[in-house]
Tab-separated table of C-alpha atoms and ligand atoms in Angstrom:
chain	number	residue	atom	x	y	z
A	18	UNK	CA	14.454	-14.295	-16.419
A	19	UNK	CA	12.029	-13.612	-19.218
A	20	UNK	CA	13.646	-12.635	-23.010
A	21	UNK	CA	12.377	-9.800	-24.605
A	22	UNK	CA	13.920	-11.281	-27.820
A	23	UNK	CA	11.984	-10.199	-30.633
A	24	UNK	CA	11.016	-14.214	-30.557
A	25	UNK	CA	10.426	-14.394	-26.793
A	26	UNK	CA	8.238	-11.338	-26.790
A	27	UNK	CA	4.501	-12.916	-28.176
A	28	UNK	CA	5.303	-15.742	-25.962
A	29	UNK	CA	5.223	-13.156	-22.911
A	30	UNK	CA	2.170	-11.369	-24.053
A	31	UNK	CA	0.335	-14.727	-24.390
A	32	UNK	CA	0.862	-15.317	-20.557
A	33	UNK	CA	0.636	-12.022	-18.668
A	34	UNK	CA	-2.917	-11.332	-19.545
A	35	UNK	CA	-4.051	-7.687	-18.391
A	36	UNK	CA	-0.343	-6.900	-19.473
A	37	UNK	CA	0.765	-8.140	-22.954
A	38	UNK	CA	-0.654	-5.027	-24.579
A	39	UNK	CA	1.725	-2.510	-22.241
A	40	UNK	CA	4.407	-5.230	-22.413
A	41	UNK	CA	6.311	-4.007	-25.528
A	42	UNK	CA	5.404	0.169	-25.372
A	43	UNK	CA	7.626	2.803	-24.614
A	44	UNK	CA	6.919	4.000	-21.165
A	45	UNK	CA	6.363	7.482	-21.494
A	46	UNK	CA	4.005	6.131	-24.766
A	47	UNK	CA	0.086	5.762	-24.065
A	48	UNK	CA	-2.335	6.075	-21.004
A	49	UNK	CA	0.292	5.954	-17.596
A	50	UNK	CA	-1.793	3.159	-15.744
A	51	UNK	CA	-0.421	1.515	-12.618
A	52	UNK	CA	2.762	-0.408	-14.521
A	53	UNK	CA	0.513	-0.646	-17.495
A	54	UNK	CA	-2.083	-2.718	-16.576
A	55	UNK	CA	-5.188	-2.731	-18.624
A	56	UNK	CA	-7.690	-0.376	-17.246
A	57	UNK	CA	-10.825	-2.108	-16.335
A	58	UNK	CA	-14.241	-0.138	-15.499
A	59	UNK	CA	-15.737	-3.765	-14.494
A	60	UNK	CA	-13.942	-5.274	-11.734
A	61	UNK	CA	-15.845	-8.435	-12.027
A	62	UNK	CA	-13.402	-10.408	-13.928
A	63	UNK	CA	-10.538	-9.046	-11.861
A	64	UNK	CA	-8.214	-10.759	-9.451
A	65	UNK	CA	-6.557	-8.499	-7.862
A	66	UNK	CA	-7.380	-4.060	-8.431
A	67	UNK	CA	-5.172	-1.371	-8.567
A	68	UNK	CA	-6.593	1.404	-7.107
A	69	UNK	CA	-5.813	5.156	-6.710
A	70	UNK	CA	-7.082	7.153	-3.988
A	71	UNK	CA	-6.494	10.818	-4.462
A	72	UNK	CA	-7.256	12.574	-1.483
A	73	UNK	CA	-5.192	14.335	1.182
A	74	UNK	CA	-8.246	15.658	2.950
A	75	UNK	CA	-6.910	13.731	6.128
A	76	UNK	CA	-3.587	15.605	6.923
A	77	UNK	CA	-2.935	18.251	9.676
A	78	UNK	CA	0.251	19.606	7.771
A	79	UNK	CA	2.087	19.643	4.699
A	80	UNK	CA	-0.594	18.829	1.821
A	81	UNK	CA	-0.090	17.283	-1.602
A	82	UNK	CA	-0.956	13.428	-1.059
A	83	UNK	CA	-4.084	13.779	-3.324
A	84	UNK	CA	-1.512	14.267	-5.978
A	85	UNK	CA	-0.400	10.569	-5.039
A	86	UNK	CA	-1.928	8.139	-7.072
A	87	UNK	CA	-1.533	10.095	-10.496
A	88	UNK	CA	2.496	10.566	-9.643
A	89	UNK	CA	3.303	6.957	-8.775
A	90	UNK	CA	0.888	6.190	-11.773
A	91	UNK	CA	3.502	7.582	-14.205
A	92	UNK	CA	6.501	6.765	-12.075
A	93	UNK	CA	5.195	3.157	-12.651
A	94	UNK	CA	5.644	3.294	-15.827
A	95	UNK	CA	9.603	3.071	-15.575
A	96	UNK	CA	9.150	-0.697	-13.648
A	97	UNK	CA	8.083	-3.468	-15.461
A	98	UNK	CA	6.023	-6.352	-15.522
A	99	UNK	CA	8.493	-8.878	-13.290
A	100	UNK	CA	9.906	-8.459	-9.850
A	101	UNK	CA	13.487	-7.874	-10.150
A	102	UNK	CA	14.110	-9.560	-7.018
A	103	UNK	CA	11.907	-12.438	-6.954
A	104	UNK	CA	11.341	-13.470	-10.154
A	105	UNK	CA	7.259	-13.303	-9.360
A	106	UNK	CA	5.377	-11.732	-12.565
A	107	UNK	CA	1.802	-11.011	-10.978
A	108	UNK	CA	0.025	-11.051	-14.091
A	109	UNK	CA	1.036	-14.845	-14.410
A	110	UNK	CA	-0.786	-15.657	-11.069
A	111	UNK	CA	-3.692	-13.690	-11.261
A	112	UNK	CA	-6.059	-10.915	-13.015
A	113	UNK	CA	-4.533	-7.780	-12.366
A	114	UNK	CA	-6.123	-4.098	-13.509
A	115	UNK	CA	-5.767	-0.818	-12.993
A	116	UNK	CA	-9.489	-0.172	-12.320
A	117	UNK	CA	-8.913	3.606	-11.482
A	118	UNK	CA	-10.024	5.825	-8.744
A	119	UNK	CA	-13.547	6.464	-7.541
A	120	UNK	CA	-14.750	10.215	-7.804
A	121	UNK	CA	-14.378	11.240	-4.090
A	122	UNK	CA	-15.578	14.405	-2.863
A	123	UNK	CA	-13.600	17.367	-2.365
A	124	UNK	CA	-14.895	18.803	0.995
A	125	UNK	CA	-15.645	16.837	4.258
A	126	UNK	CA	-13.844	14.152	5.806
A	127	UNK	CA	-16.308	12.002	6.941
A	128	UNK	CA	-18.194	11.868	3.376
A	129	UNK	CA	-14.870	10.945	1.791
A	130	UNK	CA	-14.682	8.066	4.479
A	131	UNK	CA	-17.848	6.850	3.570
A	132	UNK	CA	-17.571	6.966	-0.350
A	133	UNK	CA	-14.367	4.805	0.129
A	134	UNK	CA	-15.445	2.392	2.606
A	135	UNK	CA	-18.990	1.965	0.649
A	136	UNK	CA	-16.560	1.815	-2.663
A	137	UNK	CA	-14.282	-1.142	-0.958
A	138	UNK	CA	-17.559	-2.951	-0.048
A	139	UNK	CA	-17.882	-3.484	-2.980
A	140	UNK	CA	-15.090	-4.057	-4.276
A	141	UNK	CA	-14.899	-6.875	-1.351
A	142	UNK	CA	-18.056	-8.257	-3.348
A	143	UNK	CA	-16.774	-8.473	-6.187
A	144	UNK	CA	-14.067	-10.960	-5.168
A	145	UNK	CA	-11.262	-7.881	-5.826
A	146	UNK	CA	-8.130	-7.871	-3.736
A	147	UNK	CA	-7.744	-3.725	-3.293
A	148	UNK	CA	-3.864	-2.738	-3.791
A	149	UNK	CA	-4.406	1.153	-3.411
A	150	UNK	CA	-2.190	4.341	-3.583
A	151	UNK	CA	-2.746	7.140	-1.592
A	152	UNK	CA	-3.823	9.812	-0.490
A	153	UNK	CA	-2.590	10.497	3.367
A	154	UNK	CA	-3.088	7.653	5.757
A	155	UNK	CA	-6.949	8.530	6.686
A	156	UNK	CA	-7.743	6.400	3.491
A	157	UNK	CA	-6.849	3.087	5.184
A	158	UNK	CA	-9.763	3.029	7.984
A	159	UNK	CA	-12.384	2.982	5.583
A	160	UNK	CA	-10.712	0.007	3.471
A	161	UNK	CA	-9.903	-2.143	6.702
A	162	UNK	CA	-13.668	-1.265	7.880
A	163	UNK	CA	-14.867	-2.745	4.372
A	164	UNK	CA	-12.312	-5.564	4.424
A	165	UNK	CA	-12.316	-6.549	7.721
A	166	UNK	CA	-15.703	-6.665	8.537
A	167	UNK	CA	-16.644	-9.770	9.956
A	168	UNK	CA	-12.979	-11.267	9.681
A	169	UNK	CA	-10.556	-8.861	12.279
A	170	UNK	CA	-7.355	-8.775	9.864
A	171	UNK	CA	-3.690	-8.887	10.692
A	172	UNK	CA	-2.218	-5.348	10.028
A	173	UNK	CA	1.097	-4.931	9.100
A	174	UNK	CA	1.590	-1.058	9.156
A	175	UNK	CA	5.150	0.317	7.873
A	176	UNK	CA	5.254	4.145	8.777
A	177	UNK	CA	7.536	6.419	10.910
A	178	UNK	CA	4.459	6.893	13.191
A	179	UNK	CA	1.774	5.262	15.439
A	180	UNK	CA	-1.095	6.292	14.055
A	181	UNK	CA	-3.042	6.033	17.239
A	182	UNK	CA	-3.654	9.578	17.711
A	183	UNK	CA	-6.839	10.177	19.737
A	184	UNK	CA	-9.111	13.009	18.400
A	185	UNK	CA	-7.598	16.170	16.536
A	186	UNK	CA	-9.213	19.490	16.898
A	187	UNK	CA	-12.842	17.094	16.809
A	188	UNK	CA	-11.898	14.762	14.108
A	189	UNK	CA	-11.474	11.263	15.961
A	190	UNK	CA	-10.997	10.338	11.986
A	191	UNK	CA	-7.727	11.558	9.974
A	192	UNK	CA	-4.448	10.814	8.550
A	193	UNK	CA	-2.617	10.240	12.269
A	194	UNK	CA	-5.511	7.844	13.901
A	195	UNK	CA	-6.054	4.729	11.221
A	196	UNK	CA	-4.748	2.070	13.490
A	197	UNK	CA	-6.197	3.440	16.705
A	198	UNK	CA	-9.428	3.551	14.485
A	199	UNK	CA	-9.302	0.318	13.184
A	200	UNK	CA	-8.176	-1.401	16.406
A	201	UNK	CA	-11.271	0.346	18.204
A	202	UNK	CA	-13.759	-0.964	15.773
A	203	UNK	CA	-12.476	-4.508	15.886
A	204	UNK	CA	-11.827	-4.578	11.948
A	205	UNK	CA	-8.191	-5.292	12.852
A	206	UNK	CA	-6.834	-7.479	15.625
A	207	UNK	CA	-4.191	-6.037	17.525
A	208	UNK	CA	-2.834	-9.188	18.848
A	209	UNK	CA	-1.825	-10.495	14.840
A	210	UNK	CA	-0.580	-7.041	13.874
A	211	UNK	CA	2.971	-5.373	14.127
A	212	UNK	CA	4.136	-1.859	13.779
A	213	UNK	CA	7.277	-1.344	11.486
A	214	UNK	CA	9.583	1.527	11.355
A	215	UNK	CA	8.349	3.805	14.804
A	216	UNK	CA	10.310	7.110	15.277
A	217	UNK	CA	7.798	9.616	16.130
A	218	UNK	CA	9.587	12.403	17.973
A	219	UNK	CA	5.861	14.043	18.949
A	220	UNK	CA	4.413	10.891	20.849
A	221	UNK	CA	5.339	11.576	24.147
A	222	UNK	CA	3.065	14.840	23.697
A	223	UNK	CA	0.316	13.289	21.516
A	224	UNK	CA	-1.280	11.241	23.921
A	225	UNK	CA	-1.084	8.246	21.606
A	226	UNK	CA	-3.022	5.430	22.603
A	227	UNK	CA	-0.932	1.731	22.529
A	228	UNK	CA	-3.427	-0.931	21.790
A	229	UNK	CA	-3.298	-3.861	23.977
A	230	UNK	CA	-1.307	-6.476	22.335
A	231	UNK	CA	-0.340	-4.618	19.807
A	232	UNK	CA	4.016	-5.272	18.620
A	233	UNK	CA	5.685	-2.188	17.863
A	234	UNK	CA	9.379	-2.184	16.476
A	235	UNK	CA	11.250	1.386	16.312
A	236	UNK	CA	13.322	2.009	13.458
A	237	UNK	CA	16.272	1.963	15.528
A	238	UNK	CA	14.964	-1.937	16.407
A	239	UNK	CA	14.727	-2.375	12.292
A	240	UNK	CA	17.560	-1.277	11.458
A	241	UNK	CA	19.181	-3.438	14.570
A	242	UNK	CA	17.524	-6.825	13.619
A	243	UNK	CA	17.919	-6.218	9.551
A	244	UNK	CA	15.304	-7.157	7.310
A	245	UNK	CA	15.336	-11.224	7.391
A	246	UNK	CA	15.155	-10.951	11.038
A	247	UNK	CA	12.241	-8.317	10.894
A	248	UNK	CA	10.356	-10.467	8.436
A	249	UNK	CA	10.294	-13.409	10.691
A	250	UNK	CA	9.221	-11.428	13.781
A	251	UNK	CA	6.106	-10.081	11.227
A	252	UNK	CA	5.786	-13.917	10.204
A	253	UNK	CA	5.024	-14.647	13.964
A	254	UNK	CA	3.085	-11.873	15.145
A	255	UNK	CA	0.853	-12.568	11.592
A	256	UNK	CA	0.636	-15.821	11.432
A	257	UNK	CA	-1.327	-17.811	8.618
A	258	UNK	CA	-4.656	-15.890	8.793
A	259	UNK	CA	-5.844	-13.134	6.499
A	260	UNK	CA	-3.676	-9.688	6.532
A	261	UNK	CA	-3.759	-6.098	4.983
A	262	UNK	CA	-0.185	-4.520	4.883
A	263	UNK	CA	-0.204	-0.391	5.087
A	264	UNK	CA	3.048	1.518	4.136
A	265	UNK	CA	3.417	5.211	4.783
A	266	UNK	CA	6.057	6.329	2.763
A	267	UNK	CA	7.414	8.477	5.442
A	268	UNK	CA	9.081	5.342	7.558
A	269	UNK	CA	11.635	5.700	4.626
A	270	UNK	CA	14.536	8.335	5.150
A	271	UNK	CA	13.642	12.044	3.789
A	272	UNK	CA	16.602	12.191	2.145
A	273	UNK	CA	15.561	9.143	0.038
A	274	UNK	CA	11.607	10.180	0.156
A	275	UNK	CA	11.325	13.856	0.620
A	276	UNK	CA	8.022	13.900	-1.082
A	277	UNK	CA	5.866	13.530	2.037
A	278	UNK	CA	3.628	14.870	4.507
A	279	UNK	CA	4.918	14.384	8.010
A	280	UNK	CA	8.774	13.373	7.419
A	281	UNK	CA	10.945	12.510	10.161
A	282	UNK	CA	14.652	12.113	9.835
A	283	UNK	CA	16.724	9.557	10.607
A	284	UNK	CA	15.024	6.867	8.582
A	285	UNK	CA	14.963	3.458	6.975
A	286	UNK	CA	16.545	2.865	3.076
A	287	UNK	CA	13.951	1.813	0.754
A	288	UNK	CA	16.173	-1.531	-0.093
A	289	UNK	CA	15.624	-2.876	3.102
A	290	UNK	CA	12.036	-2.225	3.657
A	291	UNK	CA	11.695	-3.811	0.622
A	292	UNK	CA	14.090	-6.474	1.431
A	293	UNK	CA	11.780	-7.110	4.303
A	294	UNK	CA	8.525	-6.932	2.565
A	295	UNK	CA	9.645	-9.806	-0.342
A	296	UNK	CA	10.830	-11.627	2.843
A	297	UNK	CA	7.429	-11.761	3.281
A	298	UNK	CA	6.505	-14.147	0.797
A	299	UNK	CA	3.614	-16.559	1.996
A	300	UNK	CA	1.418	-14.103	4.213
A	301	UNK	CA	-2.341	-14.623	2.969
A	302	UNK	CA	-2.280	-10.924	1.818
A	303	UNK	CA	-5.618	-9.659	1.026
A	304	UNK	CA	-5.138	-5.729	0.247
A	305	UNK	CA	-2.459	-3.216	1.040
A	306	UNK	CA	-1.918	0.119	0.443
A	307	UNK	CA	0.701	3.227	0.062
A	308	UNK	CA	-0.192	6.155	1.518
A	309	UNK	CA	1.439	9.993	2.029
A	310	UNK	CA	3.345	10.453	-1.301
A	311	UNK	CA	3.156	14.019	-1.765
A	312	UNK	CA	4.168	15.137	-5.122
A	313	UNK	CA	4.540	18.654	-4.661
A	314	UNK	CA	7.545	18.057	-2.003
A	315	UNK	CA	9.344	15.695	-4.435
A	316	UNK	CA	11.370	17.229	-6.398
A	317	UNK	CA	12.600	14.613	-8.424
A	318	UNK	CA	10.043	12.778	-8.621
A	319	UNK	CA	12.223	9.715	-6.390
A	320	UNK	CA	9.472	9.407	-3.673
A	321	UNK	CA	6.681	8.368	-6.461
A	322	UNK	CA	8.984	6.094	-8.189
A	323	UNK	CA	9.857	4.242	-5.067
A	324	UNK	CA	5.934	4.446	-3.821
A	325	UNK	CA	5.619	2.650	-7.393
A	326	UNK	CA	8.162	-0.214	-6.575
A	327	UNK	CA	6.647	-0.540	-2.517
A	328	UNK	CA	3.237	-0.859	-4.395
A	329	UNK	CA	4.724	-3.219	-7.174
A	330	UNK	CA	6.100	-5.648	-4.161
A	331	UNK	CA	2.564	-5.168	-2.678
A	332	UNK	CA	0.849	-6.668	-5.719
A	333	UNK	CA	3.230	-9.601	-5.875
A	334	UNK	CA	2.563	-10.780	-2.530
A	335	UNK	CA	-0.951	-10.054	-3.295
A	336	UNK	CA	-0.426	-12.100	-6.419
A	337	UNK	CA	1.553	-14.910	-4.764
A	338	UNK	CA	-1.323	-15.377	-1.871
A	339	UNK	CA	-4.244	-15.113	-4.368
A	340	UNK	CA	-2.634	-17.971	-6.509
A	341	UNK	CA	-2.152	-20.004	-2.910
A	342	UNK	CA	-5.499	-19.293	-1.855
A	343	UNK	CA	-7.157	-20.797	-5.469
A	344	UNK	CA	-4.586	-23.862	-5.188
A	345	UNK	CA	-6.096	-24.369	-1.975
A	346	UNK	CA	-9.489	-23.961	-3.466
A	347	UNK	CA	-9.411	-26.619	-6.102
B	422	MN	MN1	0.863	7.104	8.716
């Protein structure tokens, strides 16, 4: 463990660059970025990018998610700069920024789709790793489109639901279809990716589609194996080639994360899905994302602070693999 002795403290600064500044303020003092990261408006020189995608344009019921990124923005300002778990301080192990949210349109699916595919393109360019915060779960086919183009990724998708919905009243595009999406337009490969967390009580009546190949596990199965063994069963479906992990709040218990579009009861404790994700340690993670926190249903404010922590484990495996992939560079 790091001291925050009044000695230990420029010592800490000095290493966590993109952090030292935040590293000794108050956290309800200055501008609430993702767990006080500098803000950067050039994500050239940046590792890894936080980004926020407000939009909730995507959902069929309760709305709110485009309230998502600026809740779990100043929830994050209650963690700090080291995993309390595993000892990993991302801002050792790579450049990390908040580099904010682009300015999405309001109205219109479709054009929202395209501004954050075209916006991930570039950030793909630019050599950024994308860690993003929803906005409902329609915002993930337009970052695997931009991130798996050209290289099908492994997905690793956490959620209380398939998301392989076909069409809704026209849209073959929103919040329930990402996976079935993505698998369709061979940007992910069903074959490396896993489902995590399944209890949809609609999908007999949804017509979901089930991917050839691709591994489903129902909560009931989670909560059966436990996270080690849940881990290792991701480990082998994943393997050691690039892969994008997507967690929809709502695979968590409403009790525990109310603040959501679509909950479902009966689910998993936020320990141990996060138990499970620092279990995954060692996946070449290239982007992730949270999706669905809904700040109007969350009273307390609990869903967006543990959102924050899901997308705080995110970046340190993000971190971790970024640091692998330049040690395997030089
Ligand atoms: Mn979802």
């Amino acid at each position: 463990m790091t001291s925050e002795t009044p000695e230990g403290l420029p010592a800490l600064q000095s290493r966590i660059a993109g952090y030292g500044r935040s590293t000794a303020r108050l956290h309800q003092s200055g501008i609430a970025t993702f767990f006080g990261a500098d803000l950067a408006d050039d994500p050239h020189p940046v590792d890894i990018g936080l980004v926020g995608l407000p939009t909730d344009a995507g959902l069929h019921q309760r709305p709110g998610a485009r309230y998502g990124p600026r809740a779990i923005r100043e929830a994050s300002r209650m963690l700090r700069y080291q995993n309390v778990s595993t000892g990993v301080i991302p801002f050792e192990l790579a450049r990390v920024a908040d580099i904010g949210d682009p300015d999405l349109e309001l109205f219109g699916l479709e054009a929202i789709v395209g501004q954050i595919e075209e916006h991930y393109r570039g950030l793909r360019a630019a050599g950024v790793v994308p860690i993003t915060a929803g906005g409902d779960h329609s915002i993930t086919l337009p970052i695997l489109r931009a991130l798996g183009d050209g290289r099908p990724l492994a997905l690793v998708h956490v959620d209380a639901h398939y998301d392989t919905a076909p069409p809704m009243r026209g849209s073959a595009v929103h919040h329930g279809a990402p996976v079935l999406n993505a698998v369709d337009e061979g940007v992910v490969d069903p074959t490396r990716s896993i489902q995590v967390g399944m209890r949809d009580p609609w999908a007999e009546v949804e017509l979901l589609v089930h991917p050839e190949g691709l591994t489903a596990l129902s909560t009931d199965e989670v909560a059966a194996l436990g996270p080690a063994a849940v881990a290792e069963r991701i480990r082998e479906v994943v393997g050691d080639g690039p892969a994008y992990v997507s967690f929809d709040v709502d695979v968590i218990d409403p009790t525990m994360a109310p603040g959501t579009g679509t909950p479902v009861p009966g689910g998993l404790a936020p320990l141990d899905l996060l138990t499970m994700l620092r279990a995954l340690r060692g996946v070449d993670v290239v982007g992730a994302d949270v999706v669905e926190t809904s700040p109007p249903w969350d009273p307390a404010g609990m869903t967006a602070l543990t959102a924050a922590q899901v997308m705080f484990d995110l970046l340190c495996l993000a971190a971790e693999a970024h640091a692998a992939r330049a040690s395997r560079r030089s």
